[in-house]
Amino acid sequence: MEPIRAAIVGTGNVARLHAESLRELGEDVRLVGAVDVDGDRLTTFCDRHDVPARHRDLASLLEKDRPDLVHICTPPGTHYDLALACLEAGSNVLVEKPPTLSLAELDNLIEAERRHGAALATVFQHRFGTGALRLRAMLDSGVLGRPLVAICHTTWFRNQAYFDVEWRGRWDTEGGGPTMGHGIHQMDLLCAILGDWTEVSALARQQARRMETEDLSMAHVSFANGAVASVVNSLLSIREESYLRFDFERATVELTHLYGYGDDDWRITPAPEYADEVMAAWQAGSSGVPSAHRAQFAEVLRSLRMGTPAPVTSAESRRTMALVAGVYASAFTRAPVRPAELSTDSPFYRKMEGNGPRW
Ligand SMILES: NC(=O)c1ccc[n+]([C@@H]2O[C@H](COP(=O)([O-])OP(=O)(O)OC[C@H]3O[C@@H](n4cnc5c(N)ncnc54)[C@H](O)[C@@H]3O)[C@@H](O)[C@H]2O)c1
């Protein structure tokens, strides 16, 4: 079987994880080319990771190397144009989070997937650790009972210097602050476990940093299955943590980590009367895989081989992006928001900040 031909666009920080993860996946995939507008970065990256073809623009890569899969690792404001060009050339796309700056852009890419028969997947690696897979399987089996309450905290710290990088902290380049750029990972996992959300009430603040976007948001989110979640996205929290907690009828399940988890970062506390059955299911569940890029890439490659939609599919990432848009829409209109209100005539459909933030 020929290896899948992968390429990387943008050879900065996160691209290193992509190249290393692809290499770890062995003969199934080959990194055939890379693109960066910065020639020095491109050279250093390609030398370090043995990438044969080097390009200063995407068009040249698509024409000469014809990759099966293009990893987009550039700043968020560039994702849409680059992903569209790949889909139009018939190459599948694996784009770093956030996939686009707006729901409107994402819907255009979904339309392009249909037109050109290529697929768009988004990197949300925390869905792929075995802890999350085990939790989802237990929820589906009914052993945990109904989900009732959830907590989803991204309490991270970024000092003012972090926002000196030209594309950070701006609506037009990042599409938002910690809600869009950081907490989106945890909110995506929340949605992967709890499913469709039905209403969000939120606030957003510029609490301490000088930047265009929020540095803090807080939200209450209702889900179709009846669960309610409390969400915090902060870049002001000196003891940093990513924390998810799910209170089911028969157990509390918690995940505490920062940028990636292993099995040991999960904790389950069963209700005494269900302890045997819950703990038996927990111990029998899948284990051993941390929530790293590699775990997701393995699933992406498997899907490409089988001709099934690669995860996280555009439909799944759209639900998470709609929750992000819903947080901003609720915060800036000071009203609860339902998914249907984020339709094409909503200003929050075209831009995460709508007609402009209202602090
Ligand atoms: N999944 C994760 O855990 C995770 C972690 C970090 C970053 N990210 C995401 O990865 C993306 C990149 O972040 P980063 O920190 O690596 O950024 P970075 O600034 O370190 O690197 C971006 C690179 O893209 C290049 N570039 C910019 N525009 C380009 C274009 N049009 N064509 C080709 N190259 C271009 C730049 O020259 C730079 O080398 C962002 O979307 C970020 O949110 C995800």
Short mmCIF file of N, CA and C and ligand atoms in Angstrom, two decimals, residues 9-15 35-38 41 73-76 78-79 82 96-98 123 125 167-168 185 293, ligand 1:
data_model
loop_
_atom_site.label_atom_id
_atom_site.label_comp_id
_atom_site.label_asym_id
_atom_site.label_seq_id
_atom_site.Cartn_x
_atom_site.Cartn_y
_atom_site.Cartn_z
N VAL A 9 1.54 23.20 5.91
CA VAL A 9 1.60 24.63 5.56
C VAL A 9 1.74 25.42 6.85
N GLY A 10 2.81 26.21 6.96
CA GLY A 10 3.10 26.93 8.20
C GLY A 10 4.03 26.09 9.03
N THR A 11 5.30 26.52 9.16
CA THR A 11 6.31 25.69 9.83
C THR A 11 6.76 26.30 11.16
N GLY A 12 5.78 26.83 11.91
CA GLY A 12 6.09 27.45 13.20
C GLY A 12 6.00 26.45 14.35
N ASN A 13 5.49 26.94 15.49
CA ASN A 13 5.52 26.14 16.73
C ASN A 13 4.80 24.81 16.61
N VAL A 14 3.52 24.86 16.22
CA VAL A 14 2.72 23.64 16.28
C VAL A 14 3.09 22.66 15.16
N ALA A 15 3.69 23.18 14.09
CA ALA A 15 4.08 22.31 12.96
C ALA A 15 5.06 21.22 13.41
N VAL A 35 5.31 24.27 3.31
CA VAL A 35 5.17 25.63 2.78
C VAL A 35 5.32 26.61 3.93
N ASP A 36 6.07 27.69 3.70
CA ASP A 36 6.04 28.82 4.63
C ASP A 36 6.41 30.08 3.86
N VAL A 37 5.77 31.18 4.23
CA VAL A 37 6.12 32.44 3.59
C VAL A 37 7.47 32.94 4.11
N ASP A 38 7.92 32.40 5.23
CA ASP A 38 9.20 32.78 5.83
C ASP A 38 10.26 31.74 5.43
N ARG A 41 12.49 30.02 8.27
CA ARG A 41 11.76 29.00 9.06
C ARG A 41 11.55 27.74 8.25
N CYS A 73 -1.12 24.74 9.49
CA CYS A 73 -0.55 25.10 10.80
C CYS A 73 -0.16 26.58 10.82
N THR A 74 -0.93 27.40 10.15
CA THR A 74 -0.66 28.84 10.08
C THR A 74 -1.57 29.57 11.09
N PRO A 75 -1.36 30.88 11.30
CA PRO A 75 -2.25 31.61 12.20
C PRO A 75 -3.71 31.58 11.72
N PRO A 76 -4.66 31.67 12.67
CA PRO A 76 -6.07 31.43 12.35
C PRO A 76 -6.62 32.25 11.18
N THR A 78 -5.49 33.00 8.45
CA THR A 78 -5.12 32.51 7.11
C THR A 78 -5.80 31.18 6.77
N HIS A 79 -6.44 30.54 7.77
CA HIS A 79 -6.94 29.17 7.57
C HIS A 79 -7.94 29.08 6.41
N LEU A 82 -6.44 29.28 2.76
CA LEU A 82 -5.57 28.13 2.50
C LEU A 82 -6.38 26.85 2.38
N GLU A 96 -5.57 23.26 11.82
CA GLU A 96 -5.46 23.51 13.27
C GLU A 96 -6.67 24.32 13.75
N LYS A 97 -6.94 24.23 15.03
CA LYS A 97 -8.03 25.00 15.61
C LYS A 97 -7.64 26.47 15.68
N PRO A 98 -8.55 27.42 15.62
CA PRO A 98 -9.93 27.25 15.18
C PRO A 98 -9.94 27.10 13.66
N VAL A 123 -8.18 19.95 13.89
CA VAL A 123 -7.41 19.36 15.00
C VAL A 123 -8.07 19.74 16.33
N GLN A 125 -7.42 17.52 19.39
CA GLN A 125 -6.79 16.26 19.77
C GLN A 125 -7.32 15.68 21.07
N TRP A 167 -0.32 38.84 15.47
CA TRP A 167 -1.65 38.31 15.15
C TRP A 167 -2.48 37.94 16.38
N ARG A 168 -1.91 38.14 17.60
CA ARG A 168 -2.64 37.69 18.78
C ARG A 168 -3.57 38.77 19.34
N HIS A 185 -10.69 24.14 22.97
CA HIS A 185 -10.31 22.73 23.13
C HIS A 185 -11.22 22.03 24.14
N HIS A 293 -1.60 14.98 19.39
CA HIS A 293 -1.89 15.07 17.96
C HIS A 293 -1.83 13.69 17.29
N1 LIG B 1 -3.92 22.00 18.72
C1 LIG B 1 -3.12 22.63 19.56
O1 LIG B 1 -2.94 22.21 20.70
C2 LIG B 1 -2.43 23.89 19.12
C3 LIG B 1 -1.32 24.36 19.83
C4 LIG B 1 -0.69 25.52 19.38
C5 LIG B 1 -1.17 26.20 18.27
N2 LIG B 1 -2.28 25.72 17.61
C6 LIG B 1 -2.80 26.42 16.42
O2 LIG B 1 -1.86 26.26 15.36
C7 LIG B 1 -1.89 27.40 14.50
C8 LIG B 1 -0.46 27.96 14.35
O3 LIG B 1 0.02 28.36 15.60
P1 LIG B 1 1.60 28.48 15.88
O4 LIG B 1 1.74 28.83 17.30
O5 LIG B 1 2.31 27.30 15.34
O6 LIG B 1 1.95 29.78 14.98
P2 LIG B 1 3.41 30.30 14.54
O7 LIG B 1 3.30 31.77 14.40
O8 LIG B 1 4.46 29.73 15.44
O9 LIG B 1 3.63 29.64 13.10
C9 LIG B 1 2.85 29.98 11.99
C10 LIG B 1 3.72 29.83 10.74
O10 LIG B 1 2.87 30.04 9.60
C11 LIG B 1 3.60 30.81 8.64
N3 LIG B 1 2.62 31.45 7.76
C12 LIG B 1 1.82 32.51 8.03
N4 LIG B 1 1.00 32.77 6.97
C13 LIG B 1 1.31 31.85 6.02
C14 LIG B 1 0.79 31.58 4.73
N5 LIG B 1 -0.20 32.31 4.19
N6 LIG B 1 1.33 30.56 4.02
C15 LIG B 1 2.33 29.80 4.54
N7 LIG B 1 2.86 30.01 5.78
C16 LIG B 1 2.33 31.01 6.52
C17 LIG B 1 4.43 31.76 9.47
O11 LIG B 1 5.52 32.28 8.75
C18 LIG B 1 4.85 30.84 10.63
O12 LIG B 1 6.06 30.16 10.34
C19 LIG B 1 -2.90 28.37 15.11
O13 LIG B 1 -4.15 28.18 14.48
C20 LIG B 1 -2.98 27.92 16.56
O14 LIG B 1 -4.24 28.22 17.16
C21 LIG B 1 -2.89 24.59 18.02
#
